[in-house]
């Protein structure tokens, strides 16, 4: 590896030295997707790929996570680079030769790519001349259970954030121009909370509605009324989303069901608003249900907090991306996404930045057709590498 100064030629060097390894690892992980904390085989693949590198390796972190530590040539702070490892309960429809071999599981959020890019960065930074340039320590954090399990929270509870001065993570991003890095100071991803609601009516014969309190009709009214919270009660310049993604009731066409159930998610950026919404949802649902001779019960869970970038870390990432990819491929975002991300738990403890890496106009994250051009992988590995070099350059 011949990258003496700056980042010139770094993408090409990563591509030439490790491009094939990175793609092979990504395909290997893609073929065998694992959910939540249950990422044992993925962890084994990562460990095999890291073998022979001058790393101190800790396994079994947050069940099947890994923290690999690389000491640089000089003394200095410790930074961390984090990748998520888990897949989704989606049936893959990409038709790729290395498509998921497990029905109903798929890497549809690109975490296979994140993991292989981070391994690529570990391989690159372990090379003598680059390692010498690191004044400090790099921790490569492989985290399970991003998709709802809160693996990031568990890692923080287990002390992974301790002794780290700054942390970065990448996410592949459909809809952003291919090979473009984007981030911003402050909030970049929303708080992502979830709820379940039960409408408790009175069941009965489908022909005798006057003898029941129809949970289906009441649920329909409640679902509609809940939409007025965001549209009529939240300041229009304040971002908020209330989505009911599940609704269900009944067992047969001629029975009025006693109960109906719905499940949904609430996304906010403002913390006060975040904590105010559940109470209003409950009041409104109970009010509507009681007006119709039924009751409503809300079960609300605060899941992932806002992913809030440190302004200096975000600026560092943009500066590095600009010099690595070109200024036109380093974009400062105007707005956050209302998606959620458990990297938020690290950023509650540490300064750092979450960065989107564009994969162009492809099928969206969490869709059965999600696929991306693998040329992005060495670019992402180079970006992580360059961020570490820059953060530990003094
Ligand atoms: Zn996802
Ligand atoms: Zn994801």
Coordinates of C-alpha atoms and ligand atoms in Angstrom, one line a residue:
X1 CA 0.0 0.0 0.0
X2 CA 1.4 3.3 -1.1
X3 CA -0.5 6.2 0.3
X4 CA 2.1 8.3 2.0
X5 CA 0.3 11.7 2.5
X6 CA -3.3 12.9 2.3
X7 CA -5.9 10.7 0.7
X8 CA -4.9 10.8 -2.9
X9 CA -5.1 7.4 -4.5
X10 CA -6.6 5.8 -1.4
X11 CA -9.8 4.6 -3.1
X12 CA -7.8 3.0 -5.9
X13 CA -5.4 1.4 -3.4
X14 CA -8.2 0.0 -1.3
X15 CA -9.9 -1.3 -4.5
X16 CA -6.6 -2.9 -5.7
X17 CA -5.5 -4.4 -2.4
X18 CA -8.8 -5.5 -0.8
X19 CA -11.6 -4.9 -3.3
X20 CA -12.1 -8.5 -4.1
X21 CA -12.0 -9.6 -0.4
X22 CA -14.5 -6.9 0.6
X23 CA -17.0 -8.0 -2.1
X24 CA -16.5 -11.7 -1.3
X25 CA -17.2 -11.1 2.3
X26 CA -20.3 -9.0 1.5
X27 CA -21.7 -11.8 -0.7
X28 CA -20.9 -14.4 1.9
X29 CA -22.8 -12.5 4.6
X30 CA -25.6 -11.7 2.1
X31 CA -26.1 -15.3 1.4
X32 CA -26.6 -16.2 5.1
X33 CA -28.6 -13.3 6.7
X34 CA -29.1 -13.4 10.4
X35 CA -31.6 -11.4 12.5
X36 CA -31.3 -9.3 15.6
X37 CA -28.7 -10.4 18.2
X38 CA -28.5 -13.8 16.5
X39 CA -25.5 -12.9 14.3
X40 CA -23.2 -15.8 15.2
X41 CA -22.3 -16.9 11.7
X42 CA -21.8 -13.3 10.6
X43 CA -19.5 -12.8 13.5
X44 CA -17.5 -15.9 12.5
X45 CA -17.2 -14.6 9.0
X46 CA -15.9 -11.2 10.3
X47 CA -13.4 -13.0 12.6
X48 CA -12.1 -15.1 9.7
X49 CA -11.7 -12.0 7.6
X50 CA -9.8 -10.1 10.3
X51 CA -7.4 -13.0 11.0
X52 CA -3.7 -12.2 10.8
X53 CA -4.3 -8.5 11.3
X54 CA -2.5 -6.8 14.3
X55 CA -5.8 -6.4 16.2
X56 CA -6.8 -7.0 19.8
X57 CA -10.2 -8.7 19.4
X58 CA -13.1 -8.9 21.9
X59 CA -16.0 -11.2 20.9
X60 CA -19.4 -11.8 22.5
X61 CA -20.1 -8.1 22.9
X62 CA -23.9 -7.5 23.0
X63 CA -24.1 -11.3 22.4
X64 CA -22.6 -11.7 18.9
X65 CA -20.9 -8.3 18.4
X66 CA -17.2 -7.8 18.0
X67 CA -14.8 -4.9 19.0
X68 CA -11.4 -5.0 17.3
X69 CA -8.8 -2.6 18.4
X70 CA -5.8 -1.3 16.4
X71 CA -3.1 0.6 18.1
X72 CA -1.5 3.2 15.8
X73 CA 2.1 4.3 15.4
X74 CA 1.8 7.2 17.8
X75 CA 0.0 8.2 21.0
X76 CA -3.3 9.9 20.9
X77 CA -7.1 9.7 21.3
X78 CA -9.3 6.6 20.5
X79 CA -11.8 6.8 17.8
X80 CA -14.4 4.1 16.8
X81 CA -15.9 3.1 13.5
X82 CA -19.1 1.2 13.8
X83 CA -21.0 -1.1 11.4
X84 CA -24.3 -3.0 12.0
X85 CA -24.5 -6.7 11.2
X86 CA -28.1 -7.8 11.1
X87 CA -30.6 -8.5 8.4
X88 CA -34.4 -8.2 8.1
X89 CA -37.4 -10.6 8.1
X90 CA -38.0 -9.9 4.4
X91 CA -38.2 -12.5 1.5
X92 CA -35.5 -11.5 -1.0
X93 CA -36.6 -10.9 -4.6
X94 CA -33.4 -9.5 -6.2
X95 CA -32.6 -12.6 -8.2
X96 CA -28.9 -12.1 -7.4
X97 CA -26.6 -15.1 -7.7
X98 CA -25.6 -14.6 -4.1
X99 CA -29.2 -13.9 -2.9
X100 CA -30.3 -15.0 0.6
X101 CA -30.4 -18.8 1.0
X102 CA -32.9 -18.5 3.9
X103 CA -36.6 -17.9 3.1
X104 CA -37.9 -14.8 4.9
X105 CA -34.6 -13.3 5.8
X106 CA -32.7 -10.8 3.8
X107 CA -30.0 -8.1 4.0
X108 CA -32.4 -5.4 2.8
X109 CA -30.8 -2.5 4.7
X110 CA -27.2 -2.9 3.4
X111 CA -25.7 -4.0 6.8
X112 CA -23.8 -6.7 4.9
X113 CA -22.2 -3.9 3.0
X114 CA -21.5 -1.8 6.1
X115 CA -19.8 -4.8 7.8
X116 CA -17.6 -5.6 4.8
X117 CA -16.6 -2.0 4.4
X118 CA -15.6 -1.9 8.0
X119 CA -13.5 -5.0 7.6
X120 CA -12.0 -3.3 4.5
X121 CA -11.1 -0.3 6.6
X122 CA -9.5 -2.6 9.3
X123 CA -7.4 -4.3 6.7
X124 CA -6.3 -1.0 5.1
X125 CA -5.5 0.7 8.4
X126 CA -3.5 -2.3 9.5
X127 CA -1.0 -1.8 6.7
X128 CA 2.3 -0.6 8.0
X129 CA 2.6 2.9 6.4
X130 CA -1.0 3.8 7.2
X131 CA -0.9 2.4 10.7
X132 CA 2.2 4.5 11.3
X133 CA 0.2 7.6 10.5
X134 CA -2.4 6.9 13.2
X135 CA -1.7 9.0 16.3
X136 CA -4.0 7.0 18.6
X137 CA -6.2 4.0 18.5
X138 CA -9.0 2.8 16.2
X139 CA -11.8 0.5 17.5
X140 CA -13.8 -1.4 14.8
X141 CA -17.2 -2.0 16.3
X142 CA -19.4 -4.7 14.7
X143 CA -22.9 -4.4 16.2
X144 CA -25.8 -6.8 16.0
X145 CA -29.5 -5.9 16.3
X146 CA -29.8 -2.5 14.7
X147 CA -33.2 -3.4 13.2
X148 CA -35.4 -3.0 16.3
X149 CA -33.4 -4.9 18.9
X150 CA -31.3 -1.9 20.1
X151 CA -27.9 -3.6 19.9
X152 CA -26.4 -0.1 20.1
X153 CA -28.0 0.4 23.4
X154 CA -26.8 -2.9 24.7
X155 CA -23.2 -2.2 23.5
X156 CA -23.3 1.2 25.4
X157 CA -24.7 -0.6 28.5
X158 CA -21.8 -3.1 28.3
X159 CA -19.3 -0.2 28.3
X160 CA -18.3 -0.2 24.6
X161 CA -18.4 3.6 24.5
X162 CA -16.0 4.0 27.4
X163 CA -12.5 5.2 26.5
X164 CA -13.6 6.3 23.1
X165 CA -13.3 10.0 22.1
X166 CA -15.2 10.1 18.8
X167 CA -17.2 7.6 16.8
X168 CA -18.4 7.4 13.2
X169 CA -20.7 5.1 11.2
X170 CA -21.8 4.9 7.6
X171 CA -25.1 3.8 6.0
X172 CA -25.6 3.1 2.3
X173 CA -28.3 5.4 1.1
X174 CA -30.6 4.9 -1.9
X175 CA -31.8 8.1 -3.6
X176 CA -28.5 9.9 -2.9
X177 CA -26.1 10.1 -5.9
X178 CA -23.8 7.1 -6.2
X179 CA -20.5 7.6 -4.3
X180 CA -21.7 10.8 -2.6
X181 CA -21.2 11.2 1.2
X182 CA -23.8 13.3 3.0
X183 CA -24.2 14.3 6.6
X184 CA -25.1 17.3 8.7
X185 CA -24.5 18.8 12.1
X186 CA -27.2 18.0 14.7
X187 CA -30.1 15.7 14.1
X188 CA -29.7 13.4 11.1
X189 CA -32.1 10.6 12.1
X190 CA -35.4 10.9 14.1
X191 CA -36.4 9.4 17.4
X192 CA -38.2 6.2 16.4
X193 CA -40.8 5.0 18.9
X194 CA -43.5 2.4 18.7
X195 CA -47.0 1.7 20.0
X196 CA -49.7 -0.8 20.1
X197 CA -53.3 0.1 20.7
X198 CA -56.3 -2.1 21.5
X199 CA -59.9 -1.1 21.0
X200 CA -62.1 -2.9 23.4
X201 CA -65.7 -3.1 22.2
X202 CA -68.4 -5.7 22.6
X203 CA -68.7 -8.5 20.1
X204 CA -71.8 -9.9 18.6
X205 CA -73.7 -11.2 15.6
X206 CA -73.0 -9.4 12.3
X207 CA -76.8 -8.9 11.8
X208 CA -77.4 -7.3 15.2
X209 CA -75.0 -4.3 15.5
X210 CA -77.2 -2.6 18.0
X211 CA -76.3 -5.3 20.6
X212 CA -72.5 -4.7 20.2
X213 CA -69.9 -2.0 20.1
X214 CA -68.1 -2.7 16.9
X215 CA -64.4 -2.7 17.4
X216 CA -63.7 -2.5 13.6
X217 CA -65.7 0.7 13.1
X218 CA -64.3 2.3 16.2
X219 CA -60.7 1.4 15.2
X220 CA -61.3 3.0 11.9
X221 CA -62.4 6.2 13.6
X222 CA -59.5 6.1 16.0
X223 CA -57.0 5.5 13.2
X224 CA -58.4 8.6 11.4
X225 CA -58.5 10.7 14.5
X226 CA -54.9 9.9 15.4
X227 CA -53.8 11.5 12.1
X228 CA -55.2 14.8 13.3
X229 CA -52.5 14.9 16.0
X230 CA -49.7 15.6 13.6
X231 CA -51.8 17.6 11.2
X232 CA -53.7 19.8 13.8
X233 CA -51.8 19.7 17.0
X234 CA -48.1 19.8 16.1
X235 CA -46.4 23.0 14.9
X236 CA -46.3 22.7 11.1
X237 CA -42.6 23.5 11.0
X238 CA -41.8 20.8 13.5
X239 CA -41.2 17.3 12.0
X240 CA -43.5 14.5 13.2
X241 CA -44.8 11.3 11.8
X242 CA -47.5 9.0 13.1
X243 CA -47.9 5.8 11.1
X244 CA -50.2 3.0 11.8
X245 CA -48.6 0.0 10.0
X246 CA -50.7 -2.8 11.4
X247 CA -54.4 -3.1 12.0
X248 CA -56.3 -6.3 12.6
X249 CA -59.6 -7.6 14.0
X250 CA -62.1 -10.3 13.6
X251 CA -62.4 -14.0 12.8
X252 CA -65.3 -14.3 10.3
X253 CA -67.3 -12.2 7.9
X254 CA -70.5 -12.4 10.0
X255 CA -69.1 -11.8 13.5
X256 CA -68.6 -8.3 15.0
X257 CA -65.3 -8.6 16.8
X258 CA -64.9 -7.6 20.4
X259 CA -61.5 -6.1 20.0
X260 CA -59.3 -4.6 17.3
X261 CA -55.6 -4.1 17.5
X262 CA -53.3 -1.7 15.7
X263 CA -49.5 -1.1 15.8
X264 CA -47.6 1.8 14.6
X265 CA -44.5 4.1 14.9
X266 CA -44.1 7.7 15.9
X267 CA -41.1 9.7 14.6
X268 CA -40.0 13.1 16.1
X269 CA -36.9 15.3 16.2
X270 CA -37.9 17.5 19.2
X271 CA -37.5 15.9 22.6
X272 CA -40.4 17.7 24.3
X273 CA -42.7 16.8 21.4
X274 CA -41.5 13.2 21.6
X275 CA -42.6 12.9 25.2
X276 CA -45.9 14.8 24.8
X277 CA -47.4 12.7 22.0
X278 CA -48.2 9.5 23.8
X279 CA -50.5 11.3 26.3
X280 CA -52.4 13.0 23.5
X281 CA -52.7 9.8 21.5
X282 CA -54.2 8.0 24.5
X283 CA -56.6 10.9 25.3
X284 CA -57.8 11.1 21.8
X285 CA -58.2 7.3 21.3
X286 CA -60.0 6.9 24.6
X287 CA -62.2 9.8 23.9
X288 CA -63.3 8.5 20.5
X289 CA -63.7 4.9 21.7
X290 CA -65.8 6.0 24.7
X291 CA -68.0 8.2 22.6
X292 CA -68.8 4.9 20.8
X293 CA -69.4 2.8 23.9
X294 CA -65.9 1.2 23.9
X295 CA -62.5 1.7 25.3
X296 CA -59.0 2.1 24.0
X297 CA -55.7 1.1 25.6
X298 CA -52.3 2.4 24.5
X299 CA -49.0 0.5 25.0
X300 CA -46.2 2.9 24.1
X301 CA -42.5 2.2 23.9
X302 CA -39.7 4.8 23.6
X303 CA -37.3 3.0 21.3
X304 CA -34.5 4.8 19.5
X305 CA -33.6 8.4 20.4
X306 CA -32.7 11.1 17.9
X307 CA -29.4 10.4 16.1
X308 CA -27.6 13.7 16.8
X309 CA -24.3 14.4 15.1
X310 CA -21.6 16.5 16.8
X311 CA -21.0 19.5 14.5
X312 CA -17.2 19.1 14.5
X313 CA -17.4 15.4 13.7
X314 CA -19.8 16.0 10.9
X315 CA -17.5 18.7 9.5
X316 CA -14.5 16.4 9.7
X317 CA -16.4 13.7 7.8
X318 CA -17.5 16.1 5.1
X319 CA -14.0 17.5 4.8
X320 CA -12.5 14.0 4.4
X321 CA -15.2 13.0 1.9
X322 CA -14.6 16.1 -0.1
X323 CA -10.9 15.5 -0.4
X324 CA -11.4 11.7 -1.1
X325 CA -14.3 11.8 -3.6
X326 CA -14.2 15.5 -4.7
X327 CA -16.1 18.5 -3.3
X328 CA -19.2 17.8 -5.4
X329 CA -19.5 14.4 -3.8
X330 CA -19.5 15.7 -0.2
X331 CA -23.0 17.1 0.6
X332 CA -24.2 18.9 3.7
X333 CA -27.8 17.8 4.3
X334 CA -30.5 20.4 4.9
X335 CA -32.8 18.1 6.8
X336 CA -32.7 14.9 8.8
X337 CA -34.4 11.7 7.7
X338 CA -37.4 10.5 9.8
X339 CA -35.9 7.1 9.7
X340 CA -34.5 5.8 13.1
X341 CA -31.1 4.4 13.9
X342 CA -29.7 2.9 17.1
X343 CA -26.3 4.5 16.5
X344 CA -28.2 7.2 18.4
X345 CA -27.2 5.5 21.7
X346 CA -23.5 5.9 20.9
X347 CA -24.0 9.5 20.0
X348 CA -25.8 10.2 23.3
X349 CA -22.5 9.2 25.0
X350 CA -19.9 10.4 22.5
X351 CA -19.3 13.0 19.9
X352 CA -19.4 11.5 16.5
X353 CA -21.2 11.5 13.1
X354 CA -23.5 9.3 11.1
X355 CA -22.9 9.5 7.4
X356 CA -25.0 8.5 4.4
X357 CA -23.2 7.0 1.4
X358 CA -25.2 7.2 -1.8
X359 CA -25.9 4.2 -3.9
X360 CA -28.0 6.1 -6.5
X361 CA -31.4 5.3 -7.7
X362 CA -32.1 1.8 -6.5
X363 CA -35.0 0.1 -4.8
X364 CA -35.4 1.5 -1.2
X365 CA -34.0 0.2 2.0
X366 CA -36.3 -2.6 3.5
X367 CA -37.7 -3.6 0.1
X368 CA -37.3 -7.2 -1.3
X369 CA -35.6 -5.7 -4.4
X370 CA -32.9 -3.7 -2.5
X371 CA -29.6 -4.2 -4.3
X372 CA -26.6 -1.9 -4.9
X373 CA -23.6 -1.6 -7.1
X374 CA -20.7 -3.2 -5.2
X375 CA -18.2 -0.6 -6.5
X376 CA -19.5 1.4 -3.5
X377 CA -17.8 -1.0 -1.1
X378 CA -14.2 0.0 -1.6
X379 CA -15.2 3.6 -1.6
X380 CA -16.9 3.2 1.7
X381 CA -14.0 1.4 3.1
X382 CA -11.7 4.2 1.9
X383 CA -14.0 6.8 3.5
X384 CA -13.9 5.0 6.9
X385 CA -10.1 4.7 6.6
X386 CA -9.6 8.4 5.7
X387 CA -11.9 9.5 8.6
X388 CA -9.7 7.5 11.0
X389 CA -6.5 8.9 9.5
X390 CA -7.9 12.5 9.7
X391 CA -9.3 12.1 13.2
X392 CA -5.9 10.7 14.4
X393 CA -3.6 13.0 12.4
X394 CA -2.4 15.2 15.2
Ligands
LIG1 ZN1 -32.9 -0.8 8.3
LIG2 ZN1 -29.9 0.0 8.3

